[in-house]
């Protein structure tokens, strides 16, 4: 009986010694870098970023910076979860998509392929005035912010007298009419628009006009 007990104790002692040796070896190999548990590269990078942002040293910043860091940590955590689920494509993050959406332009330049987008609503030029009053109507469903056009002048028989190109920064809401001024034709020679007041001494010096739309800019809604 004593011999059996002695043998059991000896075996138990040997097993304990072996376990201790194994634990020591594993710890030694880990410390030397021979044993590592691999982690997904994207998840590892995101986890390291979260660890850095969540470190106590960052919390010493002012309250505004700390709140910003907390938001960044929350965003990174969401992105890590999405990376794990495979919902985010490589090289693209939700924050990058949002940033690109915010950078969209608010104003677009158009070549006037629709000659009726802006039309002449009214024109007035008395012979004593150096400036003519021009009124344009916006026939589009957007607010127009700039217009380039050409004003062509004819005598009463339809013969061309001259033309004037212009570009105006102007805000015209959809369906509305807006006035602006241009140099009146033939002011030094007492010319007047045929529907306006003509010179008493030169009643025949009247002219007609034609408006041509060249381009315009509108504001995106």
PDB file of C-alpha atoms in Angstrom:
ATOM      1  CA  UNK A   1       0.000   0.000   0.000  1.00  0.00           C
ATOM      2  CA  UNK A   2       2.759   2.416   0.896  1.00  0.00           C
ATOM      3  CA  UNK A   3       4.536   1.689  -2.395  1.00  0.00           C
ATOM      4  CA  UNK A   4       1.349   2.433  -4.407  1.00  0.00           C
ATOM      5  CA  UNK A   5       0.834   5.733  -2.595  1.00  0.00           C
ATOM      6  CA  UNK A   6       4.447   6.648  -3.214  1.00  0.00           C
ATOM      7  CA  UNK A   7       4.114   5.889  -6.925  1.00  0.00           C
ATOM      8  CA  UNK A   8       0.921   8.008  -7.203  1.00  0.00           C
ATOM      9  CA  UNK A   9       2.584  10.947  -5.488  1.00  0.00           C
ATOM     10  CA  UNK A  10       5.591  10.604  -7.757  1.00  0.00           C
ATOM     11  CA  UNK A  11       3.401  10.624 -10.886  1.00  0.00           C
ATOM     12  CA  UNK A  12       1.407  13.635  -9.657  1.00  0.00           C
ATOM     13  CA  UNK A  13       4.632  15.480  -8.914  1.00  0.00           C
ATOM     14  CA  UNK A  14       5.992  14.715 -12.371  1.00  0.00           C
ATOM     15  CA  UNK A  15       2.768  15.946 -14.059  1.00  0.00           C
ATOM     16  CA  UNK A  16       2.817  19.173 -12.022  1.00  0.00           C
ATOM     17  CA  UNK A  17       6.455  19.762 -12.925  1.00  0.00           C
ATOM     18  CA  UNK A  18       5.691  19.191 -16.633  1.00  0.00           C
ATOM     19  CA  UNK A  19       2.772  21.645 -16.552  1.00  0.00           C
ATOM     20  CA  UNK A  20       4.907  24.272 -14.844  1.00  0.00           C
ATOM     21  CA  UNK A  21       7.647  23.789 -17.444  1.00  0.00           C
ATOM     22  CA  UNK A  22       5.076  24.142 -20.295  1.00  0.00           C
ATOM     23  CA  UNK A  23       3.638  27.331 -18.839  1.00  0.00           C
ATOM     24  CA  UNK A  24       7.124  28.796 -18.426  1.00  0.00           C
ATOM     25  CA  UNK A  25       8.030  27.865 -22.027  1.00  0.00           C
ATOM     26  CA  UNK A  26       4.850  29.392 -23.452  1.00  0.00           C
ATOM     27  CA  UNK A  27       5.433  32.611 -21.505  1.00  0.00           C
ATOM     28  CA  UNK A  28       9.057  32.692 -22.646  1.00  0.00           C
ATOM     29  CA  UNK A  29       8.121  32.150 -26.325  1.00  0.00           C
ATOM     30  CA  UNK A  30       5.450  34.864 -26.105  1.00  0.00           C
ATOM     31  CA  UNK A  31       7.901  37.342 -24.619  1.00  0.00           C
ATOM     32  CA  UNK A  32      10.429  36.547 -27.358  1.00  0.00           C
ATOM     33  CA  UNK A  33       7.804  37.088 -30.064  1.00  0.00           C
ATOM     34  CA  UNK A  34       7.747  33.479 -31.268  1.00  0.00           C
ATOM     35  CA  UNK A  35       4.053  33.096 -30.561  1.00  0.00           C
ATOM     36  CA  UNK A  36       1.458  35.593 -31.937  1.00  0.00           C
ATOM     37  CA  UNK A  37      -2.283  35.491 -32.582  1.00  0.00           C
ATOM     38  CA  UNK A  38      -2.846  37.079 -36.010  1.00  0.00           C
ATOM     39  CA  UNK A  39      -5.555  39.722 -36.416  1.00  0.00           C
ATOM     40  CA  UNK A  40      -7.319  40.997 -39.533  1.00  0.00           C
ATOM     41  CA  UNK A  41      -5.219  43.988 -40.828  1.00  0.00           C
ATOM     42  CA  UNK A  42      -8.148  46.364 -41.233  1.00  0.00           C
ATOM     43  CA  UNK A  43      -9.655  45.477 -37.854  1.00  0.00           C
ATOM     44  CA  UNK A  44      -6.206  45.695 -36.239  1.00  0.00           C
ATOM     45  CA  UNK A  45      -5.578  49.193 -37.666  1.00  0.00           C
ATOM     46  CA  UNK A  46      -8.990  50.407 -36.587  1.00  0.00           C
ATOM     47  CA  UNK A  47      -8.555  48.867 -33.111  1.00  0.00           C
ATOM     48  CA  UNK A  48      -5.156  50.563 -32.703  1.00  0.00           C
ATOM     49  CA  UNK A  49      -6.696  53.907 -33.765  1.00  0.00           C
ATOM     50  CA  UNK A  50      -9.500  53.476 -31.239  1.00  0.00           C
ATOM     51  CA  UNK A  51      -6.998  52.581 -28.521  1.00  0.00           C
ATOM     52  CA  UNK A  52      -4.949  55.693 -29.255  1.00  0.00           C
ATOM     53  CA  UNK A  53      -8.018  57.958 -29.268  1.00  0.00           C
ATOM     54  CA  UNK A  54      -9.335  56.346 -26.064  1.00  0.00           C
ATOM     55  CA  UNK A  55      -6.046  56.596 -24.162  1.00  0.00           C
ATOM     56  CA  UNK A  56      -6.052  58.681 -20.952  1.00  0.00           C
ATOM     57  CA  UNK A  57      -3.494  61.093 -22.382  1.00  0.00           C
ATOM     58  CA  UNK A  58      -6.079  62.339 -24.931  1.00  0.00           C
ATOM     59  CA  UNK A  59      -8.578  63.084 -22.194  1.00  0.00           C
ATOM     60  CA  UNK A  60      -6.370  65.864 -20.840  1.00  0.00           C
ATOM     61  CA  UNK A  61      -7.444  68.125 -23.762  1.00  0.00           C
ATOM     62  CA  UNK A  62     -10.046  70.818 -23.391  1.00  0.00           C
ATOM     63  CA  UNK A  63     -13.754  69.798 -23.336  1.00  0.00           C
ATOM     64  CA  UNK A  64     -14.337  70.667 -27.001  1.00  0.00           C
ATOM     65  CA  UNK A  65     -11.402  68.519 -28.137  1.00  0.00           C
ATOM     66  CA  UNK A  66     -12.507  65.689 -25.887  1.00  0.00           C
ATOM     67  CA  UNK A  67     -16.028  65.731 -27.326  1.00  0.00           C
ATOM     68  CA  UNK A  68     -14.586  65.659 -30.846  1.00  0.00           C
ATOM     69  CA  UNK A  69     -12.393  62.696 -29.896  1.00  0.00           C
ATOM     70  CA  UNK A  70     -15.388  60.873 -28.452  1.00  0.00           C
ATOM     71  CA  UNK A  71     -17.267  61.342 -31.729  1.00  0.00           C
ATOM     72  CA  UNK A  72     -14.255  60.073 -33.681  1.00  0.00           C
ATOM     73  CA  UNK A  73     -14.052  57.004 -31.427  1.00  0.00           C
ATOM     74  CA  UNK A  74     -17.758  56.280 -31.931  1.00  0.00           C
ATOM     75  CA  UNK A  75     -17.393  56.660 -35.696  1.00  0.00           C
ATOM     76  CA  UNK A  76     -14.362  54.379 -35.779  1.00  0.00           C
ATOM     77  CA  UNK A  77     -16.188  51.755 -33.743  1.00  0.00           C
ATOM     78  CA  UNK A  78     -19.042  51.770 -36.261  1.00  0.00           C
ATOM     79  CA  UNK A  79     -16.599  51.433 -39.130  1.00  0.00           C
ATOM     80  CA  UNK A  80     -14.855  48.519 -37.415  1.00  0.00           C
ATOM     81  CA  UNK A  81     -18.200  46.743 -37.028  1.00  0.00           C
ATOM     82  CA  UNK A  82     -18.986  47.350 -40.694  1.00  0.00           C
ATOM     83  CA  UNK A  83     -15.537  46.084 -41.708  1.00  0.00           C
ATOM     84  CA  UNK A  84     -16.148  42.909 -39.740  1.00  0.00           C
ATOM     85  CA  UNK A  85     -19.513  42.386 -41.457  1.00  0.00           C
ATOM     86  CA  UNK A  86     -18.055  43.123 -44.889  1.00  0.00           C
ATOM     87  CA  UNK A  87     -20.455  46.003 -45.574  1.00  0.00           C
ATOM     88  CA  UNK A  88     -17.767  48.562 -46.494  1.00  0.00           C
ATOM     89  CA  UNK A  89     -15.720  48.228 -49.677  1.00  0.00           C
ATOM     90  CA  UNK A  90     -11.944  48.524 -49.511  1.00  0.00           C
ATOM     91  CA  UNK A  91     -10.648  52.109 -49.550  1.00  0.00           C
ATOM     92  CA  UNK A  92     -14.068  53.679 -48.836  1.00  0.00           C
ATOM     93  CA  UNK A  93     -15.507  54.741 -45.492  1.00  0.00           C
ATOM     94  CA  UNK A  94     -18.845  56.346 -44.586  1.00  0.00           C
ATOM     95  CA  UNK A  95     -17.065  59.507 -43.410  1.00  0.00           C
ATOM     96  CA  UNK A  96     -15.311  59.856 -46.791  1.00  0.00           C
ATOM     97  CA  UNK A  97     -18.618  59.424 -48.624  1.00  0.00           C
ATOM     98  CA  UNK A  98     -20.254  62.114 -46.485  1.00  0.00           C
ATOM     99  CA  UNK A  99     -17.330  64.487 -47.074  1.00  0.00           C
ATOM    100  CA  UNK A 100     -17.567  64.050 -50.860  1.00  0.00           C
ATOM    101  CA  UNK A 101     -21.325  64.727 -50.722  1.00  0.00           C
ATOM    102  CA  UNK A 102     -20.760  67.984 -48.801  1.00  0.00           C
ATOM    103  CA  UNK A 103     -18.240  69.193 -51.372  1.00  0.00           C
ATOM    104  CA  UNK A 104     -20.800  69.182 -54.199  1.00  0.00           C
ATOM    105  CA  UNK A 105     -20.990  72.559 -56.042  1.00  0.00           C
ATOM    106  CA  UNK A 106     -23.994  74.842 -55.461  1.00  0.00           C
ATOM    107  CA  UNK A 107     -23.811  76.696 -58.762  1.00  0.00           C
ATOM    108  CA  UNK A 108     -23.667  75.282 -62.294  1.00  0.00           C
ATOM    109  CA  UNK A 109     -22.803  77.071 -65.512  1.00  0.00           C
ATOM    110  CA  UNK A 110     -24.926  76.286 -68.584  1.00  0.00           C
ATOM    111  CA  UNK A 111     -24.563  76.891 -72.266  1.00  0.00           C
ATOM    112  CA  UNK A 112     -27.925  78.293 -73.271  1.00  0.00           C
ATOM    113  CA  UNK A 113     -29.194  75.425 -75.425  1.00  0.00           C
ATOM    114  CA  UNK A 114     -32.742  76.670 -74.770  1.00  0.00           C
ATOM    115  CA  UNK A 115     -33.257  80.057 -76.380  1.00  0.00           C
ATOM    116  CA  UNK A 116     -36.487  80.519 -74.415  1.00  0.00           C
ATOM    117  CA  UNK A 117     -34.906  80.142 -70.963  1.00  0.00           C
ATOM    118  CA  UNK A 118     -34.732  83.954 -70.786  1.00  0.00           C
ATOM    119  CA  UNK A 119     -36.809  86.245 -72.979  1.00  0.00           C
ATOM    120  CA  UNK A 120     -37.151  90.001 -73.357  1.00  0.00           C
ATOM    121  CA  UNK A 121     -40.167  91.157 -71.343  1.00  0.00           C
ATOM    122  CA  UNK A 122     -39.784  94.930 -71.821  1.00  0.00           C
ATOM    123  CA  UNK A 123     -37.414  97.565 -73.241  1.00  0.00           C
ATOM    124  CA  UNK A 124     -37.425 101.336 -72.771  1.00  0.00           C
ATOM    125  CA  UNK A 125     -35.101 104.102 -73.950  1.00  0.00           C
ATOM    126  CA  UNK A 126     -36.144 107.756 -74.227  1.00  0.00           C
ATOM    127  CA  UNK A 127     -34.048 109.974 -76.469  1.00  0.00           C
ATOM    128  CA  UNK A 128     -32.899 112.117 -73.527  1.00  0.00           C
ATOM    129  CA  UNK A 129     -31.595 109.087 -71.549  1.00  0.00           C
ATOM    130  CA  UNK A 130     -28.122 107.567 -71.966  1.00  0.00           C
ATOM    131  CA  UNK A 131     -29.233 104.244 -70.457  1.00  0.00           C
ATOM    132  CA  UNK A 132     -31.884 101.851 -71.675  1.00  0.00           C
ATOM    133  CA  UNK A 133     -33.974  99.820 -69.228  1.00  0.00           C
ATOM    134  CA  UNK A 134     -34.114  96.106 -70.104  1.00  0.00           C
ATOM    135  CA  UNK A 135     -36.456  93.576 -68.486  1.00  0.00           C
ATOM    136  CA  UNK A 136     -35.861  89.815 -68.823  1.00  0.00           C
ATOM    137  CA  UNK A 137     -38.258  87.034 -67.894  1.00  0.00           C
ATOM    138  CA  UNK A 138     -37.000  83.752 -66.354  1.00  0.00           C
ATOM    139  CA  UNK A 139     -38.909  80.925 -68.039  1.00  0.00           C
ATOM    140  CA  UNK A 140     -37.091  78.127 -66.164  1.00  0.00           C
ATOM    141  CA  UNK A 141     -37.864  76.462 -62.830  1.00  0.00           C
ATOM    142  CA  UNK A 142     -34.555  77.585 -61.270  1.00  0.00           C
ATOM    143  CA  UNK A 143     -33.214  80.884 -59.963  1.00  0.00           C
ATOM    144  CA  UNK A 144     -30.903  82.439 -62.543  1.00  0.00           C
ATOM    145  CA  UNK A 145     -27.875  84.281 -61.144  1.00  0.00           C
ATOM    146  CA  UNK A 146     -26.082  85.502 -64.287  1.00  0.00           C
ATOM    147  CA  UNK A 147     -26.896  86.078 -67.948  1.00  0.00           C
ATOM    148  CA  UNK A 148     -24.873  86.738 -71.090  1.00  0.00           C
ATOM    149  CA  UNK A 149     -26.641  87.951 -74.207  1.00  0.00           C
ATOM    150  CA  UNK A 150     -26.634  90.152 -77.262  1.00  0.00           C
ATOM    151  CA  UNK A 151     -28.885  93.130 -78.004  1.00  0.00           C
ATOM    152  CA  UNK A 152     -29.302  93.795 -81.751  1.00  0.00           C
ATOM    153  CA  UNK A 153     -30.587  97.152 -83.027  1.00  0.00           C
ATOM    154  CA  UNK A 154     -32.625  97.676 -86.239  1.00  0.00           C
ATOM    155  CA  UNK A 155     -34.088 100.685 -87.958  1.00  0.00           C
ATOM    156  CA  UNK A 156     -37.821 100.857 -88.611  1.00  0.00           C
ATOM    157  CA  UNK A 157     -37.358  99.116 -91.983  1.00  0.00           C
ATOM    158  CA  UNK A 158     -35.658  96.111 -90.359  1.00  0.00           C
ATOM    159  CA  UNK A 159     -32.082  96.977 -91.352  1.00  0.00           C
ATOM    160  CA  UNK A 160     -29.440  96.178 -88.714  1.00  0.00           C
ATOM    161  CA  UNK A 161     -27.846  99.236 -87.151  1.00  0.00           C
ATOM    162  CA  UNK A 162     -25.560  97.797 -84.453  1.00  0.00           C
ATOM    163  CA  UNK A 163     -25.349  95.225 -81.639  1.00  0.00           C
ATOM    164  CA  UNK A 164     -24.154  95.110 -78.034  1.00  0.00           C
ATOM    165  CA  UNK A 165     -22.897  92.060 -76.102  1.00  0.00           C
ATOM    166  CA  UNK A 166     -23.281  92.044 -72.322  1.00  0.00           C
ATOM    167  CA  UNK A 167     -22.950  89.910 -69.190  1.00  0.00           C
ATOM    168  CA  UNK A 168     -24.902  90.754 -66.058  1.00  0.00           C
ATOM    169  CA  UNK A 169     -24.880  89.294 -62.533  1.00  0.00           C
ATOM    170  CA  UNK A 170     -28.555  89.207 -61.716  1.00  0.00           C
ATOM    171  CA  UNK A 171     -30.958  87.172 -59.588  1.00  0.00           C
ATOM    172  CA  UNK A 172     -34.224  86.216 -61.297  1.00  0.00           C
ATOM    173  CA  UNK A 173     -36.577  83.784 -59.565  1.00  0.00           C
ATOM    174  CA  UNK A 174     -38.489  81.224 -61.665  1.00  0.00           C
ATOM    175  CA  UNK A 175     -41.262  82.834 -63.700  1.00  0.00           C
ATOM    176  CA  UNK A 176     -40.298  86.368 -62.607  1.00  0.00           C
ATOM    177  CA  UNK A 177     -39.158  89.497 -64.498  1.00  0.00           C
ATOM    178  CA  UNK A 178     -36.093  91.547 -63.527  1.00  0.00           C
ATOM    179  CA  UNK A 179     -34.912  94.966 -64.786  1.00  0.00           C
ATOM    180  CA  UNK A 180     -31.362  96.167 -65.422  1.00  0.00           C
ATOM    181  CA  UNK A 181     -29.757  98.892 -67.527  1.00  0.00           C
ATOM    182  CA  UNK A 182     -27.634  98.867 -70.676  1.00  0.00           C
ATOM    183  CA  UNK A 183     -26.097 101.615 -72.768  1.00  0.00           C
ATOM    184  CA  UNK A 184     -28.837 103.047 -74.977  1.00  0.00           C
ATOM    185  CA  UNK A 185     -28.285 102.913 -78.731  1.00  0.00           C
ATOM    186  CA  UNK A 186     -27.494 106.186 -80.525  1.00  0.00           C
ATOM    187  CA  UNK A 187     -27.843 108.438 -77.488  1.00  0.00           C
ATOM    188  CA  UNK A 188     -25.437 111.036 -78.890  1.00  0.00           C
ATOM    189  CA  UNK A 189     -27.496 111.142 -82.086  1.00  0.00           C
ATOM    190  CA  UNK A 190     -30.875 111.511 -80.318  1.00  0.00           C
ATOM    191  CA  UNK A 191     -32.074 107.987 -81.089  1.00  0.00           C
ATOM    192  CA  UNK A 192     -34.910 106.468 -79.049  1.00  0.00           C
ATOM    193  CA  UNK A 193     -36.662 103.116 -78.849  1.00  0.00           C
ATOM    194  CA  UNK A 194     -39.707 103.263 -81.091  1.00  0.00           C
ATOM    195  CA  UNK A 195     -42.131 102.695 -78.183  1.00  0.00           C
ATOM    196  CA  UNK A 196     -40.434 105.381 -76.039  1.00  0.00           C
ATOM    197  CA  UNK A 197     -40.352 109.191 -76.307  1.00  0.00           C
ATOM    198  CA  UNK A 198     -38.634 110.312 -79.519  1.00  0.00           C
ATOM    199  CA  UNK A 199     -36.834 113.577 -80.210  1.00  0.00           C
ATOM    200  CA  UNK A 200     -39.081 116.462 -81.273  1.00  0.00           C
ATOM    201  CA  UNK A 201     -36.490 117.661 -83.757  1.00  0.00           C
ATOM    202  CA  UNK A 202     -35.693 114.157 -85.090  1.00  0.00           C
ATOM    203  CA  UNK A 203     -38.888 112.115 -84.799  1.00  0.00           C
ATOM    204  CA  UNK A 204     -37.624 109.600 -87.384  1.00  0.00           C
ATOM    205  CA  UNK A 205     -34.658 108.492 -85.269  1.00  0.00           C
ATOM    206  CA  UNK A 206     -36.284 105.419 -83.795  1.00  0.00           C
ATOM    207  CA  UNK A 207     -35.054 101.856 -83.547  1.00  0.00           C
ATOM    208  CA  UNK A 208     -36.217  98.328 -82.656  1.00  0.00           C
ATOM    209  CA  UNK A 209     -34.351  95.697 -80.659  1.00  0.00           C
ATOM    210  CA  UNK A 210     -33.898  91.930 -80.668  1.00  0.00           C
ATOM    211  CA  UNK A 211     -32.518  89.966 -77.707  1.00  0.00           C
ATOM    212  CA  UNK A 212     -30.385  86.837 -78.177  1.00  0.00           C
ATOM    213  CA  UNK A 213     -29.526  84.632 -75.185  1.00  0.00           C
ATOM    214  CA  UNK A 214     -25.944  83.336 -75.201  1.00  0.00           C
ATOM    215  CA  UNK A 215     -25.514  81.681 -71.770  1.00  0.00           C
ATOM    216  CA  UNK A 216     -26.656  81.830 -68.161  1.00  0.00           C
ATOM    217  CA  UNK A 217     -25.928  80.465 -64.714  1.00  0.00           C
ATOM    218  CA  UNK A 218     -28.457  79.127 -62.277  1.00  0.00           C
ATOM    219  CA  UNK A 219     -28.453  78.198 -58.609  1.00  0.00           C
ATOM    220  CA  UNK A 220     -28.930  74.531 -57.700  1.00  0.00           C
ATOM    221  CA  UNK A 221     -31.860  73.832 -55.437  1.00  0.00           C
TER     222      UNK A 221
END
